[in-house]
Amino acid sequence: MATIIDGKKVAEEVLAECSREIEELKVHGITPGLAVVLVGEDPASQVYVNSKVRKCAELGIHSEKVVLSKDASQDEVLATVKRLNEDAAIHGILVQSPPPSQIDEEEIIRTIDPAKDVDGFHPENVAKLALEDPSGFVPCTPAGCMRLLEASGVKTSGADAVVVGRSMIVGKPMALLLMARGSDATVTVAHSRTEDLAEVCRRGDIIVAAVGIPEFIKKDFVKQGATIIDVGINRVEDPAAKRGYRLCGDVDYKDVFEKAGAITPVPGGVGPMTIAMLMKNTIKAAQAL
Ligand code: GUN
Protein backbone atom coordinates (compact mmCIF):
# COMPACT_ATOMS: atom_id res chain seq x y z
CA MET A 1 0.00 0.00 0.00
CA ALA A 2 1.32 3.43 -0.93
CA THR A 3 2.36 6.23 1.38
CA ILE A 4 0.49 9.38 0.35
CA ILE A 5 2.82 12.28 -0.46
CA ASP A 6 1.09 15.33 1.01
CA GLY A 7 1.72 18.22 -1.39
CA LYS A 8 -0.33 20.64 0.69
CA LYS A 9 1.87 20.04 3.72
CA VAL A 10 5.16 20.36 1.81
CA ALA A 11 3.82 23.49 0.05
CA GLU A 12 3.06 25.00 3.49
CA GLU A 13 6.72 24.46 4.43
CA VAL A 14 7.86 26.20 1.23
CA LEU A 15 5.41 29.06 1.84
CA ALA A 16 6.70 29.46 5.41
CA GLU A 17 10.21 29.89 3.95
CA CYS A 18 8.74 32.42 1.51
CA SER A 19 7.20 34.44 4.36
CA ARG A 20 10.57 34.69 6.09
CA GLU A 21 12.29 35.74 2.85
CA ILE A 22 9.62 38.37 2.14
CA GLU A 23 10.07 39.85 5.63
CA GLU A 24 13.80 40.06 4.97
CA LEU A 25 13.24 41.83 1.63
CA LYS A 26 10.79 44.28 3.21
CA VAL A 27 13.46 45.26 5.75
CA HIS A 28 15.41 46.44 2.69
CA GLY A 29 12.39 48.30 1.31
CA ILE A 30 11.60 45.71 -1.38
CA THR A 31 8.14 44.21 -1.88
CA PRO A 32 8.26 41.35 -4.42
CA GLY A 33 5.81 41.85 -7.29
CA LEU A 34 4.28 39.32 -9.69
CA ALA A 35 2.30 40.05 -12.86
CA VAL A 36 0.02 37.33 -14.14
CA VAL A 37 -1.27 37.71 -17.70
CA LEU A 38 -4.29 35.75 -18.87
CA VAL A 39 -5.37 35.88 -22.49
CA GLY A 40 -8.89 34.56 -23.04
CA GLU A 41 -11.45 32.84 -20.86
CA ASP A 42 -10.31 29.24 -20.46
CA PRO A 43 -12.04 28.19 -17.21
CA ALA A 44 -9.14 26.09 -15.87
CA SER A 45 -6.66 28.92 -16.63
CA GLN A 46 -8.93 31.38 -14.79
CA VAL A 47 -8.85 29.13 -11.72
CA TYR A 48 -5.04 28.84 -11.84
CA VAL A 49 -4.50 32.58 -12.35
CA ASN A 50 -6.86 33.48 -9.51
CA SER A 51 -5.19 31.06 -7.12
CA LYS A 52 -1.78 32.54 -7.96
CA VAL A 53 -3.03 36.07 -7.28
CA ARG A 54 -4.72 34.94 -4.04
CA LYS A 55 -1.52 33.29 -2.81
CA CYS A 56 0.42 36.52 -3.48
CA ALA A 57 -2.07 38.45 -1.32
CA GLU A 58 -1.78 35.90 1.51
CA LEU A 59 2.01 36.23 1.54
CA GLY A 60 2.26 39.99 1.06
CA ILE A 61 3.57 39.80 -2.50
CA HIS A 62 2.33 42.64 -4.71
CA SER A 63 0.46 41.28 -7.70
CA GLU A 64 -1.06 42.60 -10.88
CA LYS A 65 -3.54 40.54 -12.87
CA VAL A 66 -3.85 41.49 -16.54
CA VAL A 67 -6.76 39.93 -18.41
CA LEU A 68 -6.82 40.33 -22.20
CA SER A 69 -9.77 39.31 -24.36
CA LYS A 70 -9.82 35.95 -26.11
CA ASP A 71 -9.28 37.70 -29.43
CA ALA A 72 -6.43 39.92 -28.26
CA SER A 73 -3.76 40.45 -30.91
CA GLN A 74 -0.14 39.36 -30.71
CA ASP A 75 0.86 43.05 -30.52
CA GLU A 76 -1.42 43.65 -27.54
CA VAL A 77 0.13 40.77 -25.62
CA LEU A 78 3.65 41.85 -26.60
CA ALA A 79 2.90 45.44 -25.52
CA THR A 80 1.67 44.16 -22.14
CA VAL A 81 4.83 42.11 -21.61
CA LYS A 82 7.06 45.03 -22.62
CA ARG A 83 5.26 47.36 -20.23
CA LEU A 84 5.71 44.84 -17.39
CA ASN A 85 9.40 44.36 -18.30
CA GLU A 86 9.87 48.10 -17.60
CA ASP A 87 7.76 48.20 -14.41
CA ALA A 88 10.07 48.42 -11.35
CA ALA A 89 7.31 47.15 -9.03
CA ILE A 90 7.10 43.88 -10.99
CA HIS A 91 9.85 41.30 -10.47
CA GLY A 92 8.14 38.30 -12.03
CA ILE A 93 6.00 37.96 -15.17
CA LEU A 94 3.89 34.94 -16.05
CA VAL A 95 1.74 34.56 -19.15
CA GLN A 96 -0.69 31.73 -18.51
CA SER A 97 -0.37 28.87 -20.98
CA PRO A 98 -1.93 27.88 -23.31
CA PRO A 99 -2.95 31.17 -24.98
CA PRO A 100 -5.59 31.28 -27.76
CA SER A 101 -4.47 29.98 -31.15
CA GLN A 102 -3.85 33.41 -32.77
CA ILE A 103 -1.05 34.02 -30.25
CA ASP A 104 2.54 32.97 -30.99
CA GLU A 105 3.51 31.83 -27.51
CA GLU A 106 7.19 31.36 -28.38
CA GLU A 107 7.54 35.02 -29.31
CA ILE A 108 5.75 36.11 -26.12
CA ILE A 109 8.11 34.02 -24.00
CA ARG A 110 11.20 35.34 -25.78
CA THR A 111 9.98 38.90 -25.10
CA ILE A 112 9.79 38.45 -21.32
CA ASP A 113 12.92 39.81 -19.61
CA PRO A 114 14.78 36.59 -18.62
CA ALA A 115 15.42 38.16 -15.18
CA LYS A 116 11.61 38.35 -14.70
CA ASP A 117 10.82 34.97 -16.29
CA VAL A 118 9.62 33.23 -13.12
CA ASP A 119 8.12 30.42 -15.23
CA GLY A 120 11.61 29.52 -16.48
CA PHE A 121 10.37 29.22 -20.07
CA HIS A 122 12.69 31.79 -21.75
CA PRO A 123 15.47 30.14 -23.81
CA GLU A 124 18.08 31.76 -21.55
CA ASN A 125 16.59 30.05 -18.49
CA VAL A 126 16.12 26.75 -20.35
CA ALA A 127 19.83 26.90 -21.23
CA LYS A 128 20.80 27.69 -17.64
CA LEU A 129 18.84 24.66 -16.44
CA ALA A 130 20.64 22.44 -18.95
CA LEU A 131 23.97 23.99 -17.89
CA GLU A 132 23.09 23.55 -14.20
CA ASP A 133 23.65 27.27 -13.69
CA PRO A 134 21.76 28.08 -10.45
CA SER A 135 21.22 31.75 -11.42
CA GLY A 136 18.36 30.77 -13.76
CA PHE A 137 14.70 30.14 -13.02
CA VAL A 138 13.53 26.53 -12.91
CA PRO A 139 9.96 25.90 -14.15
CA CYS A 140 7.63 25.76 -11.13
CA THR A 141 5.93 22.39 -11.62
CA PRO A 142 9.08 20.27 -12.06
CA ALA A 143 10.80 22.25 -9.28
CA GLY A 144 7.84 21.37 -7.07
CA CYS A 145 8.07 17.69 -8.03
CA MET A 146 11.76 17.63 -7.04
CA ARG A 147 10.96 19.25 -3.72
CA LEU A 148 8.24 16.63 -3.08
CA LEU A 149 10.73 13.82 -3.76
CA GLU A 150 13.26 15.41 -1.37
CA ALA A 151 10.69 16.06 1.35
CA SER A 152 9.47 12.46 1.12
CA GLY A 153 12.99 11.08 1.46
CA VAL A 154 12.84 9.37 -1.93
CA LYS A 155 16.34 8.37 -3.06
CA THR A 156 16.99 9.68 -6.56
CA SER A 157 20.71 8.93 -6.79
CA GLY A 158 21.21 5.91 -9.01
CA ALA A 159 17.45 5.38 -9.24
CA ASP A 160 15.68 4.67 -12.52
CA ALA A 161 13.26 7.53 -13.20
CA VAL A 162 10.74 7.47 -16.02
CA VAL A 163 9.24 10.78 -17.09
CA VAL A 164 6.11 10.33 -19.18
CA GLY A 165 5.65 13.46 -21.31
CA ARG A 166 8.13 15.72 -23.11
CA SER A 167 6.58 19.18 -22.75
CA MET A 168 8.68 22.29 -22.18
CA ILE A 169 6.58 23.03 -19.06
CA VAL A 170 7.09 19.69 -17.31
CA GLY A 171 8.64 16.70 -19.10
CA LYS A 172 11.88 18.16 -20.43
CA PRO A 173 12.81 20.27 -17.40
CA MET A 174 11.84 17.39 -15.10
CA ALA A 175 14.23 15.07 -16.95
CA LEU A 176 17.05 17.65 -16.67
CA LEU A 177 16.46 18.10 -12.93
CA LEU A 178 16.39 14.37 -12.23
CA MET A 179 19.63 13.74 -14.14
CA ALA A 180 21.46 16.81 -12.75
CA ARG A 181 24.41 16.45 -10.39
CA GLY A 182 23.10 16.03 -6.87
CA SER A 183 19.93 14.29 -8.01
CA ASP A 184 21.79 11.73 -10.12
CA ALA A 185 18.90 9.64 -11.41
CA THR A 186 19.07 7.55 -14.57
CA VAL A 187 16.33 9.12 -16.66
CA THR A 188 14.11 7.78 -19.42
CA VAL A 189 11.76 10.20 -21.17
CA ALA A 190 8.74 8.42 -22.63
CA HIS A 191 5.95 9.99 -24.67
CA SER A 192 2.98 9.27 -26.91
CA ARG A 193 5.14 7.54 -29.53
CA THR A 194 6.99 5.30 -27.07
CA GLU A 195 6.55 1.61 -27.85
CA ASP A 196 5.33 -0.60 -25.03
CA LEU A 197 4.97 2.29 -22.60
CA ALA A 198 3.82 0.01 -19.78
CA GLU A 199 7.05 -1.97 -20.00
CA VAL A 200 9.16 1.22 -20.06
CA CYS A 201 7.30 2.64 -17.04
CA ARG A 202 7.80 -0.61 -15.09
CA ARG A 203 11.57 0.08 -15.14
CA GLY A 204 10.94 3.17 -13.01
CA ASP A 205 11.75 3.37 -9.33
CA ILE A 206 10.20 6.80 -9.85
CA ILE A 207 7.48 7.63 -12.39
CA VAL A 208 6.59 11.23 -13.19
CA ALA A 209 3.33 11.28 -15.14
CA ALA A 210 2.72 14.39 -17.25
CA VAL A 211 0.79 13.15 -20.27
CA GLY A 212 -2.49 15.04 -19.87
CA ILE A 213 -4.65 11.94 -20.27
CA PRO A 214 -7.00 11.18 -17.34
CA GLU A 215 -6.08 8.04 -15.35
CA PHE A 216 -3.78 6.80 -18.12
CA ILE A 217 -1.18 5.12 -15.88
CA LYS A 218 -2.53 1.79 -14.58
CA LYS A 219 -1.04 -0.72 -12.18
CA ASP A 220 0.55 -2.78 -14.95
CA PHE A 221 2.73 0.32 -15.65
CA VAL A 222 4.05 0.31 -12.09
CA LYS A 223 6.95 -1.56 -10.51
CA GLN A 224 6.14 -2.83 -7.01
CA GLY A 225 7.06 -0.10 -4.50
CA ALA A 226 7.69 2.65 -7.08
CA THR A 227 7.22 6.33 -6.22
CA ILE A 228 4.63 8.04 -8.42
CA ILE A 229 4.43 11.78 -8.99
CA ASP A 230 1.19 12.63 -10.78
CA VAL A 231 1.39 16.00 -12.54
CA GLY A 232 -1.96 15.67 -14.33
CA ILE A 233 -4.94 17.81 -13.43
CA ASN A 234 -7.85 16.69 -15.61
CA ARG A 235 -11.51 17.56 -15.41
CA VAL A 236 -13.70 14.56 -16.11
CA GLU A 237 -17.49 14.69 -16.30
CA ASP A 238 -19.20 13.44 -13.17
CA PRO A 239 -22.95 14.00 -12.88
CA ALA A 240 -22.76 13.06 -9.19
CA ALA A 241 -20.33 15.91 -8.45
CA LYS A 242 -21.61 19.36 -7.42
CA ARG A 243 -19.85 21.17 -10.29
CA GLY A 244 -20.65 18.41 -12.79
CA TYR A 245 -17.02 17.33 -13.00
CA ARG A 246 -14.32 15.88 -10.80
CA LEU A 247 -10.56 16.36 -10.89
CA CYS A 248 -8.27 13.44 -11.52
CA GLY A 249 -4.63 12.93 -12.40
CA ASP A 250 -2.84 11.14 -15.23
CA VAL A 251 -2.54 8.15 -12.90
CA ASP A 252 -5.38 5.78 -12.02
CA TYR A 253 -4.90 6.39 -8.30
CA LYS A 254 -7.16 3.62 -7.01
CA ASP A 255 -5.75 1.09 -9.45
CA VAL A 256 -2.08 1.72 -8.59
CA PHE A 257 -2.49 2.46 -4.86
CA GLU A 258 -1.74 -1.05 -3.57
CA LYS A 259 1.28 -1.50 -5.82
CA ALA A 260 3.00 1.90 -5.47
CA GLY A 261 5.39 2.68 -2.61
CA ALA A 262 4.41 6.35 -2.49
CA ILE A 263 2.07 8.51 -4.55
CA THR A 264 0.88 12.11 -4.87
CA PRO A 265 -2.90 12.58 -4.79
CA VAL A 266 -4.87 14.82 -7.19
CA PRO A 267 -5.85 17.34 -5.95
CA GLY A 268 -3.44 18.01 -3.06
CA GLY A 269 -0.21 16.71 -4.60
CA VAL A 270 1.76 18.58 -7.24
CA GLY A 271 -0.79 21.43 -7.66
CA PRO A 272 -0.08 23.29 -4.39
CA MET A 273 3.65 22.83 -4.99
CA THR A 274 3.52 24.61 -8.36
CA ILE A 275 2.09 27.74 -6.77
CA ALA A 276 4.53 27.59 -3.86
CA MET A 277 7.50 27.34 -6.24
CA LEU A 278 6.13 30.29 -8.25
CA MET A 279 6.16 32.35 -5.05
CA LYS A 280 9.77 31.16 -4.44
CA ASN A 281 10.81 32.19 -7.96
CA THR A 282 9.17 35.60 -7.57
CA ILE A 283 11.11 36.15 -4.35
CA LYS A 284 14.32 35.00 -6.07
CA ALA A 285 13.69 37.56 -8.83
CA ALA A 286 13.22 40.31 -6.23
CA GLN A 287 16.32 39.20 -4.30
CA ALA A 288 18.44 39.40 -7.46
CA LEU A 289 17.96 43.18 -7.68
N1 GUN B 1 -0.12 26.33 -17.66
C1 GUN B 1 0.02 25.17 -16.99
N2 GUN B 1 1.08 25.23 -16.17
C2 GUN B 1 1.63 26.44 -16.32
C3 GUN B 1 2.76 27.10 -15.73
O1 GUN B 1 3.49 26.56 -14.91
N3 GUN B 1 2.97 28.37 -16.14
C4 GUN B 1 2.21 28.99 -17.07
N4 GUN B 1 2.52 30.22 -17.42
N5 GUN B 1 1.17 28.41 -17.64
C5 GUN B 1 0.88 27.14 -17.26
Coordinates of C-alpha atoms and ligand atoms in Angstrom, one line a residue:
M1 CA 0.0 0.0 0.0
A2 CA 1.3 3.4 -0.9
T3 CA 2.4 6.2 1.4
I4 CA 0.5 9.4 0.4
I5 CA 2.8 12.3 -0.5
D6 CA 1.1 15.3 1.0
G7 CA 1.7 18.2 -1.4
K8 CA -0.3 20.6 0.7
K9 CA 1.9 20.0 3.7
V10 CA 5.2 20.4 1.8
A11 CA 3.8 23.5 0.1
E12 CA 3.1 25.0 3.5
E13 CA 6.7 24.5 4.4
V14 CA 7.9 26.2 1.2
L15 CA 5.4 29.1 1.8
A16 CA 6.7 29.5 5.4
E17 CA 10.2 29.9 3.9
C18 CA 8.7 32.4 1.5
S19 CA 7.2 34.4 4.4
R20 CA 10.6 34.7 6.1
E21 CA 12.3 35.7 2.9
I22 CA 9.6 38.4 2.1
E23 CA 10.1 39.9 5.6
E24 CA 13.8 40.1 5.0
L25 CA 13.2 41.8 1.6
K26 CA 10.8 44.3 3.2
V27 CA 13.5 45.3 5.7
H28 CA 15.4 46.4 2.7
G29 CA 12.4 48.3 1.3
I30 CA 11.6 45.7 -1.4
T31 CA 8.1 44.2 -1.9
P32 CA 8.3 41.3 -4.4
G33 CA 5.8 41.9 -7.3
L34 CA 4.3 39.3 -9.7
A35 CA 2.3 40.1 -12.9
V36 CA 0.0 37.3 -14.1
V37 CA -1.3 37.7 -17.7
L38 CA -4.3 35.8 -18.9
V39 CA -5.4 35.9 -22.5
G40 CA -8.9 34.6 -23.0
E41 CA -11.4 32.8 -20.9
D42 CA -10.3 29.2 -20.5
P43 CA -12.0 28.2 -17.2
A44 CA -9.1 26.1 -15.9
S45 CA -6.7 28.9 -16.6
Q46 CA -8.9 31.4 -14.8
V47 CA -8.9 29.1 -11.7
Y48 CA -5.0 28.8 -11.8
V49 CA -4.5 32.6 -12.4
N50 CA -6.9 33.5 -9.5
S51 CA -5.2 31.1 -7.1
K52 CA -1.8 32.5 -8.0
V53 CA -3.0 36.1 -7.3
R54 CA -4.7 34.9 -4.0
K55 CA -1.5 33.3 -2.8
C56 CA 0.4 36.5 -3.5
A57 CA -2.1 38.5 -1.3
E58 CA -1.8 35.9 1.5
L59 CA 2.0 36.2 1.5
G60 CA 2.3 40.0 1.1
I61 CA 3.6 39.8 -2.5
H62 CA 2.3 42.6 -4.7
S63 CA 0.5 41.3 -7.7
E64 CA -1.1 42.6 -10.9
K65 CA -3.5 40.5 -12.9
V66 CA -3.8 41.5 -16.5
V67 CA -6.8 39.9 -18.4
L68 CA -6.8 40.3 -22.2
S69 CA -9.8 39.3 -24.4
K70 CA -9.8 35.9 -26.1
D71 CA -9.3 37.7 -29.4
A72 CA -6.4 39.9 -28.3
S73 CA -3.8 40.5 -30.9
Q74 CA -0.1 39.4 -30.7
D75 CA 0.9 43.0 -30.5
E76 CA -1.4 43.6 -27.5
V77 CA 0.1 40.8 -25.6
L78 CA 3.7 41.9 -26.6
A79 CA 2.9 45.4 -25.5
T80 CA 1.7 44.2 -22.1
V81 CA 4.8 42.1 -21.6
K82 CA 7.1 45.0 -22.6
R83 CA 5.3 47.4 -20.2
L84 CA 5.7 44.8 -17.4
N85 CA 9.4 44.4 -18.3
E86 CA 9.9 48.1 -17.6
D87 CA 7.8 48.2 -14.4
A88 CA 10.1 48.4 -11.4
A89 CA 7.3 47.2 -9.0
I90 CA 7.1 43.9 -11.0
H91 CA 9.9 41.3 -10.5
G92 CA 8.1 38.3 -12.0
I93 CA 6.0 38.0 -15.2
L94 CA 3.9 34.9 -16.0
V95 CA 1.7 34.6 -19.2
Q96 CA -0.7 31.7 -18.5
S97 CA -0.4 28.9 -21.0
P98 CA -1.9 27.9 -23.3
P99 CA -3.0 31.2 -25.0
P100 CA -5.6 31.3 -27.8
S101 CA -4.5 30.0 -31.1
Q102 CA -3.8 33.4 -32.8
I103 CA -1.1 34.0 -30.2
D104 CA 2.5 33.0 -31.0
E105 CA 3.5 31.8 -27.5
E106 CA 7.2 31.4 -28.4
E107 CA 7.5 35.0 -29.3
I108 CA 5.8 36.1 -26.1
I109 CA 8.1 34.0 -24.0
R110 CA 11.2 35.3 -25.8
T111 CA 10.0 38.9 -25.1
I112 CA 9.8 38.4 -21.3
D113 CA 12.9 39.8 -19.6
P114 CA 14.8 36.6 -18.6
A115 CA 15.4 38.2 -15.2
K116 CA 11.6 38.3 -14.7
D117 CA 10.8 35.0 -16.3
V118 CA 9.6 33.2 -13.1
D119 CA 8.1 30.4 -15.2
G120 CA 11.6 29.5 -16.5
F121 CA 10.4 29.2 -20.1
H122 CA 12.7 31.8 -21.7
P123 CA 15.5 30.1 -23.8
E124 CA 18.1 31.8 -21.5
N125 CA 16.6 30.1 -18.5
V126 CA 16.1 26.7 -20.3
A127 CA 19.8 26.9 -21.2
K128 CA 20.8 27.7 -17.6
L129 CA 18.8 24.7 -16.4
A130 CA 20.6 22.4 -19.0
L131 CA 24.0 24.0 -17.9
E132 CA 23.1 23.5 -14.2
D133 CA 23.6 27.3 -13.7
P134 CA 21.8 28.1 -10.5
S135 CA 21.2 31.7 -11.4
G136 CA 18.4 30.8 -13.8
F137 CA 14.7 30.1 -13.0
V138 CA 13.5 26.5 -12.9
P139 CA 10.0 25.9 -14.2
C140 CA 7.6 25.8 -11.1
T141 CA 5.9 22.4 -11.6
P142 CA 9.1 20.3 -12.1
A143 CA 10.8 22.2 -9.3
G144 CA 7.8 21.4 -7.1
C145 CA 8.1 17.7 -8.0
M146 CA 11.8 17.6 -7.0
R147 CA 11.0 19.3 -3.7
L148 CA 8.2 16.6 -3.1
L149 CA 10.7 13.8 -3.8
E150 CA 13.3 15.4 -1.4
A151 CA 10.7 16.1 1.3
S152 CA 9.5 12.5 1.1
G153 CA 13.0 11.1 1.5
V154 CA 12.8 9.4 -1.9
K155 CA 16.3 8.4 -3.1
T156 CA 17.0 9.7 -6.6
S157 CA 20.7 8.9 -6.8
G158 CA 21.2 5.9 -9.0
A159 CA 17.4 5.4 -9.2
D160 CA 15.7 4.7 -12.5
A161 CA 13.3 7.5 -13.2
V162 CA 10.7 7.5 -16.0
V163 CA 9.2 10.8 -17.1
V164 CA 6.1 10.3 -19.2
G165 CA 5.7 13.5 -21.3
R166 CA 8.1 15.7 -23.1
S167 CA 6.6 19.2 -22.7
M168 CA 8.7 22.3 -22.2
I169 CA 6.6 23.0 -19.1
V170 CA 7.1 19.7 -17.3
G171 CA 8.6 16.7 -19.1
K172 CA 11.9 18.2 -20.4
P173 CA 12.8 20.3 -17.4
M174 CA 11.8 17.4 -15.1
A175 CA 14.2 15.1 -16.9
L176 CA 17.0 17.7 -16.7
L177 CA 16.5 18.1 -12.9
L178 CA 16.4 14.4 -12.2
M179 CA 19.6 13.7 -14.1
A180 CA 21.5 16.8 -12.7
R181 CA 24.4 16.5 -10.4
G182 CA 23.1 16.0 -6.9
S183 CA 19.9 14.3 -8.0
D184 CA 21.8 11.7 -10.1
A185 CA 18.9 9.6 -11.4
T186 CA 19.1 7.6 -14.6
V187 CA 16.3 9.1 -16.7
T188 CA 14.1 7.8 -19.4
V189 CA 11.8 10.2 -21.2
A190 CA 8.7 8.4 -22.6
H191 CA 5.9 10.0 -24.7
S192 CA 3.0 9.3 -26.9
R193 CA 5.1 7.5 -29.5
T194 CA 7.0 5.3 -27.1
E195 CA 6.6 1.6 -27.9
D196 CA 5.3 -0.6 -25.0
L197 CA 5.0 2.3 -22.6
A198 CA 3.8 0.0 -19.8
E199 CA 7.1 -2.0 -20.0
V200 CA 9.2 1.2 -20.1
C201 CA 7.3 2.6 -17.0
R202 CA 7.8 -0.6 -15.1
R203 CA 11.6 0.1 -15.1
G204 CA 10.9 3.2 -13.0
D205 CA 11.7 3.4 -9.3
I206 CA 10.2 6.8 -9.8
I207 CA 7.5 7.6 -12.4
V208 CA 6.6 11.2 -13.2
A209 CA 3.3 11.3 -15.1
A210 CA 2.7 14.4 -17.2
V211 CA 0.8 13.2 -20.3
G212 CA -2.5 15.0 -19.9
I213 CA -4.7 11.9 -20.3
P214 CA -7.0 11.2 -17.3
E215 CA -6.1 8.0 -15.3
F216 CA -3.8 6.8 -18.1
I217 CA -1.2 5.1 -15.9
K218 CA -2.5 1.8 -14.6
K219 CA -1.0 -0.7 -12.2
D220 CA 0.6 -2.8 -15.0
F221 CA 2.7 0.3 -15.6
V222 CA 4.0 0.3 -12.1
K223 CA 7.0 -1.6 -10.5
Q224 CA 6.1 -2.8 -7.0
G225 CA 7.1 -0.1 -4.5
A226 CA 7.7 2.7 -7.1
T227 CA 7.2 6.3 -6.2
I228 CA 4.6 8.0 -8.4
I229 CA 4.4 11.8 -9.0
D230 CA 1.2 12.6 -10.8
V231 CA 1.4 16.0 -12.5
G232 CA -2.0 15.7 -14.3
I233 CA -4.9 17.8 -13.4
N234 CA -7.9 16.7 -15.6
R235 CA -11.5 17.6 -15.4
V236 CA -13.7 14.6 -16.1
E237 CA -17.5 14.7 -16.3
D238 CA -19.2 13.4 -13.2
P239 CA -22.9 14.0 -12.9
A240 CA -22.8 13.1 -9.2
A241 CA -20.3 15.9 -8.4
K242 CA -21.6 19.4 -7.4
R243 CA -19.8 21.2 -10.3
G244 CA -20.6 18.4 -12.8
Y245 CA -17.0 17.3 -13.0
R246 CA -14.3 15.9 -10.8
L247 CA -10.6 16.4 -10.9
C248 CA -8.3 13.4 -11.5
G249 CA -4.6 12.9 -12.4
D250 CA -2.8 11.1 -15.2
V251 CA -2.5 8.2 -12.9
D252 CA -5.4 5.8 -12.0
Y253 CA -4.9 6.4 -8.3
K254 CA -7.2 3.6 -7.0
D255 CA -5.7 1.1 -9.4
V256 CA -2.1 1.7 -8.6
F257 CA -2.5 2.5 -4.9
E258 CA -1.7 -1.1 -3.6
K259 CA 1.3 -1.5 -5.8
A260 CA 3.0 1.9 -5.5
G261 CA 5.4 2.7 -2.6
A262 CA 4.4 6.4 -2.5
I263 CA 2.1 8.5 -4.5
T264 CA 0.9 12.1 -4.9
P265 CA -2.9 12.6 -4.8
V266 CA -4.9 14.8 -7.2
P267 CA -5.9 17.3 -5.9
G268 CA -3.4 18.0 -3.1
G269 CA -0.2 16.7 -4.6
V270 CA 1.8 18.6 -7.2
G271 CA -0.8 21.4 -7.7
P272 CA -0.1 23.3 -4.4
M273 CA 3.7 22.8 -5.0
T274 CA 3.5 24.6 -8.4
I275 CA 2.1 27.7 -6.8
A276 CA 4.5 27.6 -3.9
M277 CA 7.5 27.3 -6.2
L278 CA 6.1 30.3 -8.2
M279 CA 6.2 32.4 -5.1
K280 CA 9.8 31.2 -4.4
N281 CA 10.8 32.2 -8.0
T282 CA 9.2 35.6 -7.6
I283 CA 11.1 36.2 -4.4
K284 CA 14.3 35.0 -6.1
A285 CA 13.7 37.6 -8.8
A286 CA 13.2 40.3 -6.2
Q287 CA 16.3 39.2 -4.3
A288 CA 18.4 39.4 -7.5
L289 CA 18.0 43.2 -7.7
Ligands
GUN1 N1 -0.1 26.3 -17.7 C1 0.0 25.2 -17.0 N2 1.1 25.2 -16.2 C2 1.6 26.4 -16.3 C3 2.8 27.1 -15.7 O1 3.5 26.6 -14.9 N3 3.0 28.4 -16.1 C4 2.2 29.0 -17.1 N4 2.5 30.2 -17.4 N5 1.2 28.4 -17.6 C5 0.9 27.1 -17.3

